[in-house]
Each structure stands twice: as C-alpha cells, then as structure tokens.
C-alpha cells in the first residue's frame, strides 16, 4: 500500500542533496519498501515536511543520527526502519559508524 510517487520521492531526495550517481535508485527502493511506522514517518515527511523523530532504540535515537552522524532525513527514516526490524544488530551497526566517526574526527 505505497502511496508515495517514485518520481516525487526522487525529486525530493535530489533537493535534499542526494546525488543520482551514488546509489539514489537503491535509496528510493529502500524507502519505498518500508512498512509500518517507518513508512508512516516517510509519508509524514513527504506530505507535511514533518522532521523524523524517534525515541531511543538500543541507545540510538533520531538526535544521535542527525547531530552526531550528520544523517539527512531520509537516512534517519531508513535507520529507524532498520532498528524496528532488528534493533540489536542494527543498533550495533549504527554505533560502529558513530565510533568510526568519533575516531576519524578526533583531535589529539
């Protein structure tokens, strides 16, 4: 029951800074395949511009993704969907990204 137009989503992602040559079609497919609460979050963002927010799941919330991992709204929505599917495994993946970012950006 997908009510989001593929071209409309593509246009929105390009407006958000996504580049067509860097996996845009895969990102669109992943977003369109979301279901449940993550799909509702995507629809609210597309239709009403509602900024995706979610409370902590296994130590990860939308604020961490946005502020520390510098994720754009679509990536936050995808991450939320991943956390809903398998919170333990996917939170570890996101925590590893966070750890890498901290190590990479560390100023000694």
PDB file of N, CA and C in Angstrom:
ATOM      1  N   UNK A   1       0.841  -1.179   0.000  1.00  0.00           N
ATOM      2  CA  UNK A   1       0.000   0.000   0.000  1.00  0.00           C
ATOM      3  C   UNK A   1       0.889   1.247   0.000  1.00  0.00           C
ATOM      4  N   UNK A   2       1.634   1.394  -1.062  1.00  0.00           N
ATOM      5  CA  UNK A   2       2.540   2.530  -1.169  1.00  0.00           C
ATOM      6  C   UNK A   2       1.841   3.670  -1.891  1.00  0.00           C
ATOM      7  N   UNK A   3       1.774   4.811  -1.249  1.00  0.00           N
ATOM      8  CA  UNK A   3       1.096   5.955  -1.855  1.00  0.00           C
ATOM      9  C   UNK A   3       2.068   7.087  -2.187  1.00  0.00           C
ATOM     10  N   UNK A   4       3.338   6.796  -2.152  1.00  0.00           N
ATOM     11  CA  UNK A   4       4.338   7.802  -2.476  1.00  0.00           C
ATOM     12  C   UNK A   4       4.792   7.590  -3.915  1.00  0.00           C
ATOM     13  N   UNK A   5       4.735   8.648  -4.688  1.00  0.00           N
ATOM     14  CA  UNK A   5       5.149   8.605  -6.081  1.00  0.00           C
ATOM     15  C   UNK A   5       6.673   8.537  -6.167  1.00  0.00           C
ATOM     16  N   UNK A   6       7.165   7.599  -6.932  1.00  0.00           N
ATOM     17  CA  UNK A   6       8.611   7.375  -7.056  1.00  0.00           C
ATOM     18  C   UNK A   6       9.344   8.633  -7.553  1.00  0.00           C
ATOM     19  N   UNK A   7       8.811   9.259  -8.597  1.00  0.00           N
ATOM     20  CA  UNK A   7       9.466  10.450  -9.153  1.00  0.00           C
ATOM     21  C   UNK A   7       9.435  11.605  -8.163  1.00  0.00           C
ATOM     22  N   UNK A   8       8.338  11.750  -7.455  1.00  0.00           N
ATOM     23  CA  UNK A   8       8.236  12.799  -6.438  1.00  0.00           C
ATOM     24  C   UNK A   8       9.280  12.576  -5.333  1.00  0.00           C
ATOM     25  N   UNK A   9       9.429  11.322  -4.923  1.00  0.00           N
ATOM     26  CA  UNK A   9      10.431  10.994  -3.905  1.00  0.00           C
ATOM     27  C   UNK A   9      11.835  11.277  -4.437  1.00  0.00           C
ATOM     28  N   UNK A  10      12.082  10.888  -5.669  1.00  0.00           N
ATOM     29  CA  UNK A  10      13.395  11.139  -6.275  1.00  0.00           C
ATOM     30  C   UNK A  10      13.695  12.636  -6.295  1.00  0.00           C
ATOM     31  N   UNK A  11      12.732  13.429  -6.727  1.00  0.00           N
ATOM     32  CA  UNK A  11      12.922  14.877  -6.772  1.00  0.00           C
ATOM     33  C   UNK A  11      13.221  15.433  -5.380  1.00  0.00           C
ATOM     34  N   UNK A  12      12.525  14.930  -4.392  1.00  0.00           N
ATOM     35  CA  UNK A  12      12.733  15.403  -3.014  1.00  0.00           C
ATOM     36  C   UNK A  12      14.134  15.040  -2.520  1.00  0.00           C
ATOM     37  N   UNK A  13      14.577  13.835  -2.828  1.00  0.00           N
ATOM     38  CA  UNK A  13      15.911  13.411  -2.410  1.00  0.00           C
ATOM     39  C   UNK A  13      16.989  14.261  -3.075  1.00  0.00           C
ATOM     40  N   UNK A  14      16.806  14.577  -4.337  1.00  0.00           N
ATOM     41  CA  UNK A  14      17.763  15.429  -5.036  1.00  0.00           C
ATOM     42  C   UNK A  14      17.784  16.822  -4.393  1.00  0.00           C
ATOM     43  N   UNK A  15      16.612  17.329  -4.030  1.00  0.00           N
ATOM     44  CA  UNK A  15      16.540  18.620  -3.320  1.00  0.00           C
ATOM     45  C   UNK A  15      17.299  18.557  -1.996  1.00  0.00           C
ATOM     46  N   UNK A  16      17.280  17.393  -1.365  1.00  0.00           N
ATOM     47  CA  UNK A  16      17.956  17.213  -0.071  1.00  0.00           C
ATOM     48  C   UNK A  16      19.462  17.007  -0.221  1.00  0.00           C
ATOM     49  N   UNK A  17      19.937  16.926  -1.468  1.00  0.00           N
ATOM     50  CA  UNK A  17      21.371  16.801  -1.682  1.00  0.00           C
ATOM     51  C   UNK A  17      21.847  15.417  -2.096  1.00  0.00           C
ATOM     52  N   UNK A  18      20.923  14.497  -2.292  1.00  0.00           N
ATOM     53  CA  UNK A  18      21.323  13.170  -2.764  1.00  0.00           C
ATOM     54  C   UNK A  18      21.736  13.282  -4.233  1.00  0.00           C
ATOM     55  N   UNK A  19      22.745  12.504  -4.613  1.00  0.00           N
ATOM     56  CA  UNK A  19      23.289  12.568  -5.962  1.00  0.00           C
ATOM     57  C   UNK A  19      22.891  11.300  -6.708  1.00  0.00           C
ATOM     58  N   UNK A  20      22.419  11.491  -7.919  1.00  0.00           N
ATOM     59  CA  UNK A  20      21.890  10.375  -8.701  1.00  0.00           C
ATOM     60  C   UNK A  20      22.908   9.276  -8.950  1.00  0.00           C
ATOM     61  N   UNK A  21      24.153   9.617  -9.136  1.00  0.00           N
ATOM     62  CA  UNK A  21      25.175   8.624  -9.449  1.00  0.00           C
ATOM     63  C   UNK A  21      25.651   7.825  -8.244  1.00  0.00           C
ATOM     64  N   UNK A  22      25.188   8.152  -7.062  1.00  0.00           N
ATOM     65  CA  UNK A  22      25.686   7.498  -5.855  1.00  0.00           C
ATOM     66  C   UNK A  22      24.590   6.713  -5.139  1.00  0.00           C
ATOM     67  N   UNK A  23      23.966   5.793  -5.846  1.00  0.00           N
ATOM     68  CA  UNK A  23      23.005   4.881  -5.231  1.00  0.00           C
ATOM     69  C   UNK A  23      21.635   5.461  -4.970  1.00  0.00           C
ATOM     70  N   UNK A  24      21.250   6.491  -5.697  1.00  0.00           N
ATOM     71  CA  UNK A  24      19.941   7.112  -5.467  1.00  0.00           C
ATOM     72  C   UNK A  24      18.794   6.131  -5.695  1.00  0.00           C
ATOM     73  N   UNK A  25      18.880   5.344  -6.758  1.00  0.00           N
ATOM     74  CA  UNK A  25      17.801   4.385  -7.040  1.00  0.00           C
ATOM     75  C   UNK A  25      17.660   3.349  -5.929  1.00  0.00           C
ATOM     76  N   UNK A  26      18.782   2.886  -5.374  1.00  0.00           N
ATOM     77  CA  UNK A  26      18.719   1.928  -4.262  1.00  0.00           C
ATOM     78  C   UNK A  26      18.092   2.574  -3.029  1.00  0.00           C
ATOM     79  N   UNK A  27      18.432   3.822  -2.784  1.00  0.00           N
ATOM     80  CA  UNK A  27      17.848   4.532  -1.643  1.00  0.00           C
ATOM     81  C   UNK A  27      16.343   4.685  -1.837  1.00  0.00           C
ATOM     82  N   UNK A  28      15.932   5.034  -3.036  1.00  0.00           N
ATOM     83  CA  UNK A  28      14.499   5.167  -3.334  1.00  0.00           C
ATOM     84  C   UNK A  28      13.799   3.831  -3.114  1.00  0.00           C
ATOM     85  N   UNK A  29      14.385   2.749  -3.626  1.00  0.00           N
ATOM     86  CA  UNK A  29      13.785   1.427  -3.447  1.00  0.00           C
ATOM     87  C   UNK A  29      13.650   1.074  -1.971  1.00  0.00           C
ATOM     88  N   UNK A  30      14.688   1.325  -1.214  1.00  0.00           N
ATOM     89  CA  UNK A  30      14.652   1.011   0.216  1.00  0.00           C
ATOM     90  C   UNK A  30      13.578   1.830   0.925  1.00  0.00           C
ATOM     91  N   UNK A  31      13.474   3.105   0.574  1.00  0.00           N
ATOM     92  CA  UNK A  31      12.445   3.946   1.196  1.00  0.00           C
ATOM     93  C   UNK A  31      11.039   3.474   0.818  1.00  0.00           C
ATOM     94  N   UNK A  32      10.843   3.151  -0.443  1.00  0.00           N
ATOM     95  CA  UNK A  32       9.514   2.713  -0.895  1.00  0.00           C
ATOM     96  C   UNK A  32       9.132   1.348  -0.345  1.00  0.00           C
ATOM     97  N   UNK A  33      10.108   0.559   0.075  1.00  0.00           N
ATOM     98  CA  UNK A  33       9.829  -0.766   0.636  1.00  0.00           C
ATOM     99  C   UNK A  33       9.622  -0.761   2.144  1.00  0.00           C
ATOM    100  N   UNK A  34       9.747   0.402   2.775  1.00  0.00           N
ATOM    101  CA  UNK A  34       9.488   0.486   4.210  1.00  0.00           C
ATOM    102  C   UNK A  34       8.024   0.161   4.488  1.00  0.00           C
ATOM    103  N   UNK A  35       7.785  -0.351   5.690  1.00  0.00           N
ATOM    104  CA  UNK A  35       6.400  -0.570   6.090  1.00  0.00           C
ATOM    105  C   UNK A  35       6.220  -0.126   7.536  1.00  0.00           C
ATOM    106  N   UNK A  36       5.005  -0.207   8.008  1.00  0.00           N
ATOM    107  CA  UNK A  36       4.704   0.128   9.396  1.00  0.00           C
ATOM    108  C   UNK A  36       5.036   1.566   9.754  1.00  0.00           C
ATOM    109  N   UNK A  37       5.584   1.734  10.950  1.00  0.00           N
ATOM    110  CA  UNK A  37       5.866   3.066  11.477  1.00  0.00           C
ATOM    111  C   UNK A  37       6.882   3.830  10.644  1.00  0.00           C
ATOM    112  N   UNK A  38       7.855   3.133  10.085  1.00  0.00           N
ATOM    113  CA  UNK A  38       8.863   3.806   9.254  1.00  0.00           C
ATOM    114  C   UNK A  38       8.227   4.348   7.972  1.00  0.00           C
ATOM    115  N   UNK A  39       7.313   3.588   7.370  1.00  0.00           N
ATOM    116  CA  UNK A  39       6.609   4.053   6.173  1.00  0.00           C
ATOM    117  C   UNK A  39       5.728   5.253   6.505  1.00  0.00           C
ATOM    118  N   UNK A  40       5.106   5.224   7.669  1.00  0.00           N
ATOM    119  CA  UNK A  40       4.288   6.361   8.111  1.00  0.00           C
ATOM    120  C   UNK A  40       5.164   7.599   8.305  1.00  0.00           C
ATOM    121  N   UNK A  41       6.361   7.403   8.848  1.00  0.00           N
ATOM    122  CA  UNK A  41       7.296   8.505   9.059  1.00  0.00           C
ATOM    123  C   UNK A  41       7.705   9.112   7.713  1.00  0.00           C
ATOM    124  N   UNK A  42       7.990   8.251   6.732  1.00  0.00           N
ATOM    125  CA  UNK A  42       8.350   8.722   5.399  1.00  0.00           C
ATOM    126  C   UNK A  42       7.210   9.525   4.786  1.00  0.00           C
ATOM    127  N   UNK A  43       6.006   9.015   4.883  1.00  0.00           N
ATOM    128  CA  UNK A  43       4.829   9.694   4.318  1.00  0.00           C
ATOM    129  C   UNK A  43       4.635  11.059   4.974  1.00  0.00           C
ATOM    130  N   UNK A  44       4.785  11.132   6.289  1.00  0.00           N
ATOM    131  CA  UNK A  44       4.619  12.404   7.010  1.00  0.00           C
ATOM    132  C   UNK A  44       5.690  13.407   6.574  1.00  0.00           C
ATOM    133  N   UNK A  45       6.902  12.929   6.349  1.00  0.00           N
ATOM    134  CA  UNK A  45       7.981  13.805   5.895  1.00  0.00           C
ATOM    135  C   UNK A  45       7.702  14.294   4.478  1.00  0.00           C
ATOM    136  N   UNK A  46       7.276  13.392   3.608  1.00  0.00           N
ATOM    137  CA  UNK A  46       6.995  13.756   2.220  1.00  0.00           C
ATOM    138  C   UNK A  46       5.787  14.690   2.115  1.00  0.00           C
ATOM    139  N   UNK A  47       4.702  14.367   2.799  1.00  0.00           N
ATOM    140  CA  UNK A  47       3.455  15.105   2.641  1.00  0.00           C
ATOM    141  C   UNK A  47       3.405  16.404   3.427  1.00  0.00           C
ATOM    142  N   UNK A  48       3.963  16.378   4.628  1.00  0.00           N
ATOM    143  CA  UNK A  48       3.789  17.522   5.530  1.00  0.00           C
ATOM    144  C   UNK A  48       5.095  18.150   5.982  1.00  0.00           C
ATOM    145  N   UNK A  49       6.219  17.582   5.555  1.00  0.00           N
ATOM    146  CA  UNK A  49       7.510  18.122   5.958  1.00  0.00           C
ATOM    147  C   UNK A  49       7.843  17.879   7.420  1.00  0.00           C
ATOM    148  N   UNK A  50       7.201  16.886   8.018  1.00  0.00           N
ATOM    149  CA  UNK A  50       7.449  16.582   9.433  1.00  0.00           C
ATOM    150  C   UNK A  50       8.831  15.955   9.586  1.00  0.00           C
ATOM    151  N   UNK A  51       9.643  16.575  10.416  1.00  0.00           N
ATOM    152  CA  UNK A  51      11.002  16.104  10.657  1.00  0.00           C
ATOM    153  C   UNK A  51      10.934  14.770  11.404  1.00  0.00           C
ATOM    154  N   UNK A  52      11.604  13.736  10.901  1.00  0.00           N
ATOM    155  CA  UNK A  52      11.566  12.435  11.559  1.00  0.00           C
ATOM    156  C   UNK A  52      12.220  12.473  12.946  1.00  0.00           C
ATOM    157  N   UNK A  53      11.477  12.045  13.914  1.00  0.00           N
ATOM    158  CA  UNK A  53      11.963  11.963  15.287  1.00  0.00           C
ATOM    159  C   UNK A  53      11.534  10.619  15.860  1.00  0.00           C
ATOM    160  N   UNK A  54      12.444   9.988  16.598  1.00  0.00           N
ATOM    161  CA  UNK A  54      12.055   8.785  17.337  1.00  0.00           C
ATOM    162  C   UNK A  54      12.901   8.670  18.585  1.00  0.00           C
ATOM    163  N   UNK A  55      12.294   8.049  19.595  1.00  0.00           N
ATOM    164  CA  UNK A  55      12.967   7.855  20.869  1.00  0.00           C
ATOM    165  C   UNK A  55      13.998   6.749  20.759  1.00  0.00           C
ATOM    166  N   UNK A  56      14.846   6.695  21.741  1.00  0.00           N
ATOM    167  CA  UNK A  56      15.965   5.761  21.772  1.00  0.00           C
ATOM    168  C   UNK A  56      15.531   4.305  21.588  1.00  0.00           C
ATOM    169  N   UNK A  57      16.234   3.646  20.704  1.00  0.00           N
ATOM    170  CA  UNK A  57      16.100   2.212  20.490  1.00  0.00           C
ATOM    171  C   UNK A  57      17.501   1.640  20.605  1.00  0.00           C
ATOM    172  N   UNK A  58      17.756   0.858  21.641  1.00  0.00           N
ATOM    173  CA  UNK A  58      19.084   0.265  21.856  1.00  0.00           C
ATOM    174  C   UNK A  58      20.191   1.326  21.834  1.00  0.00           C
ATOM    175  N   UNK A  59      19.913   2.476  22.408  1.00  0.00           N
ATOM    176  CA  UNK A  59      20.931   3.509  22.522  1.00  0.00           C
ATOM    177  C   UNK A  59      21.027   4.458  21.342  1.00  0.00           C
ATOM    178  N   UNK A  60      20.186   4.299  20.343  1.00  0.00           N
ATOM    179  CA  UNK A  60      20.208   5.152  19.157  1.00  0.00           C
ATOM    180  C   UNK A  60      18.856   5.854  19.037  1.00  0.00           C
ATOM    181  N   UNK A  61      18.902   7.167  18.835  1.00  0.00           N
ATOM    182  CA  UNK A  61      17.669   7.905  18.561  1.00  0.00           C
ATOM    183  C   UNK A  61      17.911   8.851  17.386  1.00  0.00           C
ATOM    184  N   UNK A  62      16.862   9.539  16.971  1.00  0.00           N
ATOM    185  CA  UNK A  62      16.979  10.410  15.800  1.00  0.00           C
ATOM    186  C   UNK A  62      17.966  11.547  16.040  1.00  0.00           C
ATOM    187  N   UNK A  63      18.083  12.007  17.265  1.00  0.00           N
ATOM    188  CA  UNK A  63      19.011  13.100  17.573  1.00  0.00           C
ATOM    189  C   UNK A  63      20.465  12.666  17.351  1.00  0.00           C
ATOM    190  N   UNK A  64      20.805  11.461  17.778  1.00  0.00           N
ATOM    191  CA  UNK A  64      22.160  10.930  17.565  1.00  0.00           C
ATOM    192  C   UNK A  64      22.452  10.835  16.067  1.00  0.00           C
ATOM    193  N   UNK A  65      21.496  10.319  15.316  1.00  0.00           N
ATOM    194  CA  UNK A  65      21.698  10.154  13.875  1.00  0.00           C
ATOM    195  C   UNK A  65      21.878  11.497  13.185  1.00  0.00           C
ATOM    196  N   UNK A  66      21.071  12.462  13.565  1.00  0.00           N
ATOM    197  CA  UNK A  66      21.099  13.776  12.925  1.00  0.00           C
ATOM    198  C   UNK A  66      22.335  14.575  13.341  1.00  0.00           C
ATOM    199  N   UNK A  67      22.599  14.633  14.627  1.00  0.00           N
ATOM    200  CA  UNK A  67      23.648  15.524  15.129  1.00  0.00           C
ATOM    201  C   UNK A  67      25.043  14.903  15.111  1.00  0.00           C
ATOM    202  N   UNK A  68      25.138  13.630  15.438  1.00  0.00           N
ATOM    203  CA  UNK A  68      26.463  13.028  15.533  1.00  0.00           C
ATOM    204  C   UNK A  68      26.882  12.311  14.259  1.00  0.00           C
ATOM    205  N   UNK A  69      25.939  11.679  13.581  1.00  0.00           N
ATOM    206  CA  UNK A  69      26.275  11.003  12.327  1.00  0.00           C
ATOM    207  C   UNK A  69      25.966  11.862  11.102  1.00  0.00           C
ATOM    208  N   UNK A  70      25.376  13.038  11.344  1.00  0.00           N
ATOM    209  CA  UNK A  70      25.091  14.008  10.276  1.00  0.00           C
ATOM    210  C   UNK A  70      24.205  13.429   9.164  1.00  0.00           C
ATOM    211  N   UNK A  71      23.261  12.573   9.566  1.00  0.00           N
ATOM    212  CA  UNK A  71      22.362  11.961   8.593  1.00  0.00           C
ATOM    213  C   UNK A  71      21.281  12.944   8.154  1.00  0.00           C
ATOM    214  N   UNK A  72      20.910  12.819   6.888  1.00  0.00           N
ATOM    215  CA  UNK A  72      19.784  13.577   6.350  1.00  0.00           C
ATOM    216  C   UNK A  72      18.496  12.849   6.727  1.00  0.00           C
ATOM    217  N   UNK A  73      17.387  13.526   6.554  1.00  0.00           N
ATOM    218  CA  UNK A  73      16.093  12.977   6.982  1.00  0.00           C
ATOM    219  C   UNK A  73      15.792  11.599   6.380  1.00  0.00           C
ATOM    220  N   UNK A  74      15.992  11.383   5.073  1.00  0.00           N
ATOM    221  CA  UNK A  74      15.711  10.050   4.525  1.00  0.00           C
ATOM    222  C   UNK A  74      16.562   8.947   5.168  1.00  0.00           C
ATOM    223  N   UNK A  75      17.817   9.251   5.460  1.00  0.00           N
ATOM    224  CA  UNK A  75      18.690   8.260   6.097  1.00  0.00           C
ATOM    225  C   UNK A  75      18.218   7.963   7.522  1.00  0.00           C
ATOM    226  N   UNK A  76      17.709   8.970   8.203  1.00  0.00           N
ATOM    227  CA  UNK A  76      17.162   8.754   9.550  1.00  0.00           C
ATOM    228  C   UNK A  76      15.946   7.844   9.473  1.00  0.00           C
ATOM    229  N   UNK A  77      15.107   8.068   8.479  1.00  0.00           N
ATOM    230  CA  UNK A  77      13.917   7.229   8.302  1.00  0.00           C
ATOM    231  C   UNK A  77      14.326   5.785   8.001  1.00  0.00           C
ATOM    232  N   UNK A  78      15.300   5.600   7.116  1.00  0.00           N
ATOM    233  CA  UNK A  78      15.783   4.251   6.810  1.00  0.00           C
ATOM    234  C   UNK A  78      16.384   3.588   8.050  1.00  0.00           C
ATOM    235  N   UNK A  79      17.150   4.337   8.811  1.00  0.00           N
ATOM    236  CA  UNK A  79      17.760   3.792  10.029  1.00  0.00           C
ATOM    237  C   UNK A  79      16.691   3.383  11.030  1.00  0.00           C
ATOM    238  N   UNK A  80      15.661   4.191  11.163  1.00  0.00           N
ATOM    239  CA  UNK A  80      14.542   3.859  12.051  1.00  0.00           C
ATOM    240  C   UNK A  80      13.907   2.546  11.608  1.00  0.00           C
ATOM    241  N   UNK A  81      13.670   2.408  10.313  1.00  0.00           N
ATOM    242  CA  UNK A  81      13.119   1.156   9.797  1.00  0.00           C
ATOM    243  C   UNK A  81      14.011  -0.031  10.105  1.00  0.00           C
ATOM    244  N   UNK A  82      15.318   0.148   9.972  1.00  0.00           N
ATOM    245  CA  UNK A  82      16.266  -0.919  10.289  1.00  0.00           C
ATOM    246  C   UNK A  82      16.214  -1.274  11.773  1.00  0.00           C
ATOM    247  N   UNK A  83      16.140  -0.261  12.616  1.00  0.00           N
ATOM    248  CA  UNK A  83      16.078  -0.510  14.062  1.00  0.00           C
ATOM    249  C   UNK A  83      14.794  -1.240  14.449  1.00  0.00           C
ATOM    250  N   UNK A  84      13.707  -0.945  13.762  1.00  0.00           N
ATOM    251  CA  UNK A  84      12.452  -1.636  14.060  1.00  0.00           C
ATOM    252  C   UNK A  84      12.505  -3.101  13.642  1.00  0.00           C
ATOM    253  N   UNK A  85      13.247  -3.405  12.592  1.00  0.00           N
ATOM    254  CA  UNK A  85      13.343  -4.784  12.098  1.00  0.00           C
ATOM    255  C   UNK A  85      14.223  -5.631  13.017  1.00  0.00           C
ATOM    256  N   UNK A  86      15.407  -5.128  13.357  1.00  0.00           N
ATOM    257  CA  UNK A  86      16.338  -5.869  14.218  1.00  0.00           C
ATOM    258  C   UNK A  86      17.137  -4.855  15.026  1.00  0.00           C
ATOM    259  N   UNK A  87      16.600  -4.499  16.170  1.00  0.00           N
ATOM    260  CA  UNK A  87      17.190  -3.416  16.958  1.00  0.00           C
ATOM    261  C   UNK A  87      18.597  -3.731  17.448  1.00  0.00           C
ATOM    262  N   UNK A  88      18.853  -4.952  17.855  1.00  0.00           N
ATOM    263  CA  UNK A  88      20.170  -5.291  18.408  1.00  0.00           C
ATOM    264  C   UNK A  88      21.262  -5.207  17.344  1.00  0.00           C
ATOM    265  N   UNK A  89      21.077  -5.893  16.250  1.00  0.00           N
ATOM    266  CA  UNK A  89      22.089  -5.934  15.186  1.00  0.00           C
ATOM    267  C   UNK A  89      22.274  -4.560  14.554  1.00  0.00           C
ATOM    268  N   UNK A  90      21.172  -3.910  14.215  1.00  0.00           N
ATOM    269  CA  UNK A  90      21.282  -2.644  13.509  1.00  0.00           C
ATOM    270  C   UNK A  90      21.738  -1.503  14.409  1.00  0.00           C
ATOM    271  N   UNK A  91      21.452  -1.566  15.692  1.00  0.00           N
ATOM    272  CA  UNK A  91      21.983  -0.535  16.594  1.00  0.00           C
ATOM    273  C   UNK A  91      23.505  -0.685  16.706  1.00  0.00           C
ATOM    274  N   UNK A  92      23.991  -1.915  16.685  1.00  0.00           N
ATOM    275  CA  UNK A  92      25.444  -2.134  16.704  1.00  0.00           C
ATOM    276  C   UNK A  92      26.097  -1.557  15.455  1.00  0.00           C
ATOM    277  N   UNK A  93      25.454  -1.726  14.310  1.00  0.00           N
ATOM    278  CA  UNK A  93      25.988  -1.158  13.066  1.00  0.00           C
ATOM    279  C   UNK A  93      26.075   0.360  13.163  1.00  0.00           C
ATOM    280  N   UNK A  94      25.010   0.967  13.663  1.00  0.00           N
ATOM    281  CA  UNK A  94      24.997   2.426  13.783  1.00  0.00           C
ATOM    282  C   UNK A  94      25.995   2.910  14.831  1.00  0.00           C
ATOM    283  N   UNK A  95      26.135   2.160  15.923  1.00  0.00           N
ATOM    284  CA  UNK A  95      27.116   2.526  16.947  1.00  0.00           C
ATOM    285  C   UNK A  95      28.534   2.414  16.403  1.00  0.00           C
ATOM    286  N   UNK A  96      28.781   1.430  15.544  1.00  0.00           N
ATOM    287  CA  UNK A  96      30.102   1.309  14.908  1.00  0.00           C
ATOM    288  C   UNK A  96      30.377   2.492  13.992  1.00  0.00           C
ATOM    289  N   UNK A  97      29.355   2.938  13.253  1.00  0.00           N
ATOM    290  CA  UNK A  97      29.526   4.135  12.425  1.00  0.00           C
ATOM    291  C   UNK A  97      29.853   5.342  13.291  1.00  0.00           C
ATOM    292  N   UNK A  98      29.173   5.452  14.402  1.00  0.00           N
ATOM    293  CA  UNK A  98      29.407   6.559  15.324  1.00  0.00           C
ATOM    294  C   UNK A  98      30.822   6.502  15.887  1.00  0.00           C
ATOM    295  N   UNK A  99      31.244   5.316  16.261  1.00  0.00           N
ATOM    296  CA  UNK A  99      32.602   5.131  16.804  1.00  0.00           C
ATOM    297  C   UNK A  99      33.646   5.511  15.755  1.00  0.00           C
ATOM    298  N   UNK A 100      33.456   5.077  14.516  1.00  0.00           N
ATOM    299  CA  UNK A 100      34.385   5.413  13.443  1.00  0.00           C
ATOM    300  C   UNK A 100      34.435   6.914  13.214  1.00  0.00           C
ATOM    301  N   UNK A 101      33.297   7.546  13.275  1.00  0.00           N
ATOM    302  CA  UNK A 101      33.238   8.994  13.073  1.00  0.00           C
ATOM    303  C   UNK A 101      33.989   9.725  14.186  1.00  0.00           C
ATOM    304  N   UNK A 102      33.810   9.268  15.414  1.00  0.00           N
ATOM    305  CA  UNK A 102      34.484   9.886  16.547  1.00  0.00           C
ATOM    306  C   UNK A 102      35.992   9.713  16.426  1.00  0.00           C
ATOM    307  N   UNK A 103      36.435   8.506  16.078  1.00  0.00           N
ATOM    308  CA  UNK A 103      37.869   8.239  15.935  1.00  0.00           C
ATOM    309  C   UNK A 103      38.445   9.061  14.787  1.00  0.00           C
ATOM    310  N   UNK A 104      37.737   9.097  13.672  1.00  0.00           N
ATOM    311  CA  UNK A 104      38.208   9.813  12.486  1.00  0.00           C
ATOM    312  C   UNK A 104      38.301  11.314  12.751  1.00  0.00           C
ATOM    313  N   UNK A 105      37.340  11.843  13.499  1.00  0.00           N
ATOM    314  CA  UNK A 105      37.289  13.289  13.740  1.00  0.00           C
ATOM    315  C   UNK A 105      37.999  13.708  15.019  1.00  0.00           C
ATOM    316  N   UNK A 106      38.583  12.760  15.715  1.00  0.00           N
ATOM    317  CA  UNK A 106      39.245  13.056  16.981  1.00  0.00           C
ATOM    318  C   UNK A 106      40.411  14.021  16.773  1.00  0.00           C
ATOM    319  N   UNK A 107      40.503  14.995  17.663  1.00  0.00           N
ATOM    320  CA  UNK A 107      41.589  15.968  17.593  1.00  0.00           C
ATOM    321  C   UNK A 107      42.515  15.751  18.767  1.00  0.00           C
ATOM    322  N   UNK A 108      43.694  15.238  18.483  1.00  0.00           N
ATOM    323  CA  UNK A 108      44.704  14.982  19.536  1.00  0.00           C
ATOM    324  C   UNK A 108      45.663  16.139  19.652  1.00  0.00           C
TER     325      UNK A 108
END
